[in-house]
Amino acid sequence: MPQDFIVADAFALDAATKVVSAETIPEGWMGLDIGPKTAADFAAKISTAGEVFWNGPMGVFEMEPFAGGTRAVAEAMAMSPGVTVLGGGDSVAAINKFGLAEKIDHISMGGGASLEFIEGADLPGVVALPDREPA
């Protein structure tokens, strides 16, 4: 779980920002990215993982003041020695923005379907496939 956040007083590029602990987001401010401590912690864990599944950006990566957390996770995924899987349209947009898509093992636009699949749900598109022996 995040330990710190980058918060802003408005949803805008020129908003006032500050880093706060997860427990102290000020009234009237909004968390728009994970903080630097959390980004470093997440990146460190990703760097030693055997498998990493990522679904959803860490913040409002489309706005540069709030892209650092997502960039840190994307870069850690790209450098990970483990198997890396990315799911969801926003995650795909982020990995493409940072030019790292070629370094991810598997990318799926189906974020919700990817989550259901790893939960063990029966996906209609997979269920519809006929059973057959491998060639």
mmCIF file of C-alpha atoms in Angstrom:
data_model
loop_
_atom_site.group_PDB
_atom_site.id
_atom_site.type_symbol
_atom_site.label_atom_id
_atom_site.label_comp_id
_atom_site.label_asym_id
_atom_site.label_seq_id
_atom_site.Cartn_x
_atom_site.Cartn_y
_atom_site.Cartn_z
ATOM 1 C CA MET A 1 0.000 0.000 0.000
ATOM 2 C CA PRO A 2 1.221 3.536 -0.669
ATOM 3 C CA GLN A 3 3.060 5.219 2.167
ATOM 4 C CA ASP A 4 3.057 8.681 0.635
ATOM 5 C CA PHE A 5 1.305 10.660 -2.078
ATOM 6 C CA ILE A 6 1.804 13.691 -4.234
ATOM 7 C CA VAL A 7 -1.238 15.820 -3.554
ATOM 8 C CA ALA A 8 -2.529 18.890 -5.350
ATOM 9 C CA ASP A 9 -4.963 21.642 -4.540
ATOM 10 C CA ALA A 10 -6.501 21.387 -8.032
ATOM 11 C CA PHE A 11 -6.665 18.972 -10.940
ATOM 12 C CA ALA A 12 -4.384 21.111 -13.096
ATOM 13 C CA LEU A 13 -0.838 21.243 -14.452
ATOM 14 C CA ASP A 14 -0.105 24.409 -12.486
ATOM 15 C CA ALA A 15 -1.665 23.234 -9.209
ATOM 16 C CA ALA A 16 0.204 23.633 -5.943
ATOM 17 C CA THR A 17 1.637 20.244 -4.965
ATOM 18 C CA LYS A 18 3.285 18.644 -1.978
ATOM 19 C CA VAL A 19 4.293 15.209 -0.746
ATOM 20 C CA VAL A 20 2.376 13.923 2.270
ATOM 21 C CA SER A 21 2.109 10.642 4.138
ATOM 22 C CA ALA A 22 -0.823 8.403 3.329
ATOM 23 C CA GLU A 23 -2.501 9.326 6.611
ATOM 24 C CA THR A 24 -2.241 13.097 6.201
ATOM 25 C CA ILE A 25 -3.868 14.156 2.936
ATOM 26 C CA PRO A 26 -5.063 17.684 3.722
ATOM 27 C CA GLU A 27 -8.726 18.640 3.514
ATOM 28 C CA GLY A 28 -9.521 19.974 0.041
ATOM 29 C CA TRP A 29 -6.420 18.419 -1.577
ATOM 30 C CA MET A 30 -6.408 15.331 -3.798
ATOM 31 C CA GLY A 31 -3.903 12.520 -4.207
ATOM 32 C CA LEU A 32 -2.845 12.516 -7.857
ATOM 33 C CA ASP A 33 0.222 10.263 -7.714
ATOM 34 C CA ILE A 34 2.063 7.966 -5.373
ATOM 35 C CA GLY A 35 4.892 9.697 -3.547
ATOM 36 C CA PRO A 36 8.618 9.212 -4.063
ATOM 37 C CA LYS A 37 9.040 6.805 -1.119
ATOM 38 C CA THR A 38 6.231 4.591 -2.400
ATOM 39 C CA ALA A 39 7.561 4.738 -5.980
ATOM 40 C CA ALA A 40 11.011 3.644 -4.766
ATOM 41 C CA ASP A 41 9.513 0.850 -2.632
ATOM 42 C CA PHE A 42 7.357 -0.450 -5.499
ATOM 43 C CA ALA A 43 10.320 -0.324 -7.915
ATOM 44 C CA ALA A 44 12.529 -2.220 -5.456
ATOM 45 C CA LYS A 45 9.937 -4.978 -5.043
ATOM 46 C CA ILE A 46 9.406 -5.232 -8.815
ATOM 47 C CA SER A 47 13.177 -5.524 -9.380
ATOM 48 C CA THR A 48 13.334 -8.776 -7.386
ATOM 49 C CA ALA A 49 9.995 -10.339 -8.349
ATOM 50 C CA GLY A 50 9.774 -13.486 -10.450
ATOM 51 C CA GLU A 51 6.476 -12.360 -11.971
ATOM 52 C CA VAL A 52 4.815 -8.958 -12.069
ATOM 53 C CA PHE A 53 1.238 -8.219 -13.100
ATOM 54 C CA TRP A 54 0.434 -4.519 -13.425
ATOM 55 C CA ASN A 55 -3.058 -3.144 -13.999
ATOM 56 C CA GLY A 56 -3.634 0.583 -13.693
ATOM 57 C CA PRO A 57 -1.384 3.632 -13.499
ATOM 58 C CA MET A 58 -0.149 4.977 -10.177
ATOM 59 C CA GLY A 59 -1.415 8.488 -10.810
ATOM 60 C CA VAL A 60 -2.503 10.987 -13.421
ATOM 61 C CA PHE A 61 0.420 10.112 -15.698
ATOM 62 C CA GLU A 62 -0.967 12.266 -18.506
ATOM 63 C CA MET A 63 0.004 15.357 -16.480
ATOM 64 C CA GLU A 64 3.771 15.609 -15.950
ATOM 65 C CA PRO A 65 3.654 16.727 -12.283
ATOM 66 C CA PHE A 66 1.813 13.478 -11.482
ATOM 67 C CA ALA A 67 3.577 11.023 -13.821
ATOM 68 C CA GLY A 68 6.564 10.116 -11.633
ATOM 69 C CA GLY A 69 5.010 7.169 -9.830
ATOM 70 C CA THR A 70 3.720 5.559 -12.998
ATOM 71 C CA ARG A 71 7.065 6.204 -14.723
ATOM 72 C CA ALA A 72 8.963 4.561 -11.835
ATOM 73 C CA VAL A 73 6.787 1.452 -11.994
ATOM 74 C CA ALA A 74 7.017 1.328 -15.812
ATOM 75 C CA GLU A 75 10.810 1.586 -15.722
ATOM 76 C CA ALA A 76 11.033 -1.074 -13.015
ATOM 77 C CA MET A 77 8.813 -3.380 -15.073
ATOM 78 C CA ALA A 78 10.977 -2.803 -18.148
ATOM 79 C CA MET A 79 14.131 -3.716 -16.203
ATOM 80 C CA SER A 80 12.619 -6.629 -14.269
ATOM 81 C CA PRO A 81 14.278 -10.013 -14.759
ATOM 82 C CA GLY A 82 10.926 -11.692 -14.079
ATOM 83 C CA VAL A 83 7.948 -12.252 -16.334
ATOM 84 C CA THR A 84 6.069 -8.977 -16.794
ATOM 85 C CA VAL A 85 2.395 -8.702 -17.710
ATOM 86 C CA LEU A 86 0.552 -5.439 -18.193
ATOM 87 C CA GLY A 87 -3.223 -5.147 -18.442
ATOM 88 C CA GLY A 88 -5.614 -2.332 -19.225
ATOM 89 C CA GLY A 89 -5.880 0.525 -21.667
ATOM 90 C CA ASP A 90 -4.580 3.207 -19.301
ATOM 91 C CA SER A 91 -1.578 1.061 -18.381
ATOM 92 C CA VAL A 92 -0.892 0.453 -22.069
ATOM 93 C CA ALA A 93 -1.108 4.199 -22.750
ATOM 94 C CA ALA A 94 1.369 4.844 -19.933
ATOM 95 C CA ILE A 95 3.899 2.220 -21.026
ATOM 96 C CA ASN A 96 3.697 3.578 -24.575
ATOM 97 C CA LYS A 97 4.120 7.172 -23.376
ATOM 98 C CA PHE A 98 7.352 6.196 -21.661
ATOM 99 C CA GLY A 99 8.566 4.184 -24.684
ATOM 100 C CA LEU A 100 8.895 0.914 -22.783
ATOM 101 C CA ALA A 101 6.291 -1.376 -24.371
ATOM 102 C CA GLU A 102 8.899 -3.504 -26.148
ATOM 103 C CA LYS A 103 10.424 -4.431 -22.793
ATOM 104 C CA ILE A 104 7.222 -5.931 -21.340
ATOM 105 C CA ASP A 105 6.596 -9.659 -21.874
ATOM 106 C CA HIS A 106 2.834 -9.506 -22.405
ATOM 107 C CA ILE A 107 0.495 -6.557 -22.876
ATOM 108 C CA SER A 108 -3.307 -6.805 -22.866
ATOM 109 C CA MET A 109 -5.785 -4.009 -23.515
ATOM 110 C CA GLY A 110 -8.348 -5.975 -21.495
ATOM 111 C CA GLY A 111 -7.680 -4.781 -17.966
ATOM 112 C CA GLY A 112 -10.893 -6.029 -16.381
ATOM 113 C CA ALA A 113 -10.777 -9.276 -18.320
ATOM 114 C CA SER A 114 -7.135 -9.764 -17.324
ATOM 115 C CA LEU A 115 -8.038 -9.385 -13.654
ATOM 116 C CA GLU A 116 -10.926 -11.830 -14.011
ATOM 117 C CA PHE A 117 -8.659 -14.300 -15.805
ATOM 118 C CA ILE A 118 -6.052 -14.363 -13.034
ATOM 119 C CA GLU A 119 -8.885 -14.717 -10.501
ATOM 120 C CA GLY A 120 -9.895 -17.924 -12.303
ATOM 121 C CA ALA A 121 -13.158 -16.675 -13.828
ATOM 122 C CA ASP A 122 -14.581 -18.295 -16.936
ATOM 123 C CA LEU A 123 -14.199 -15.705 -19.695
ATOM 124 C CA PRO A 124 -16.911 -15.871 -22.389
ATOM 125 C CA GLY A 125 -14.393 -15.558 -25.239
ATOM 126 C CA VAL A 126 -12.311 -18.420 -23.884
ATOM 127 C CA VAL A 127 -15.308 -20.610 -23.033
ATOM 128 C CA ALA A 128 -16.578 -20.191 -26.621
ATOM 129 C CA LEU A 129 -13.403 -21.711 -28.050
ATOM 130 C CA PRO A 130 -13.884 -25.340 -29.051
ATOM 131 C CA ASP A 131 -11.889 -27.959 -27.217
ATOM 132 C CA ARG A 132 -9.382 -29.614 -29.498
ATOM 133 C CA GLU A 133 -6.226 -31.609 -29.357
ATOM 134 C CA PRO A 134 -2.973 -29.704 -29.919
ATOM 135 C CA ALA A 135 -1.603 -30.099 -33.438
#
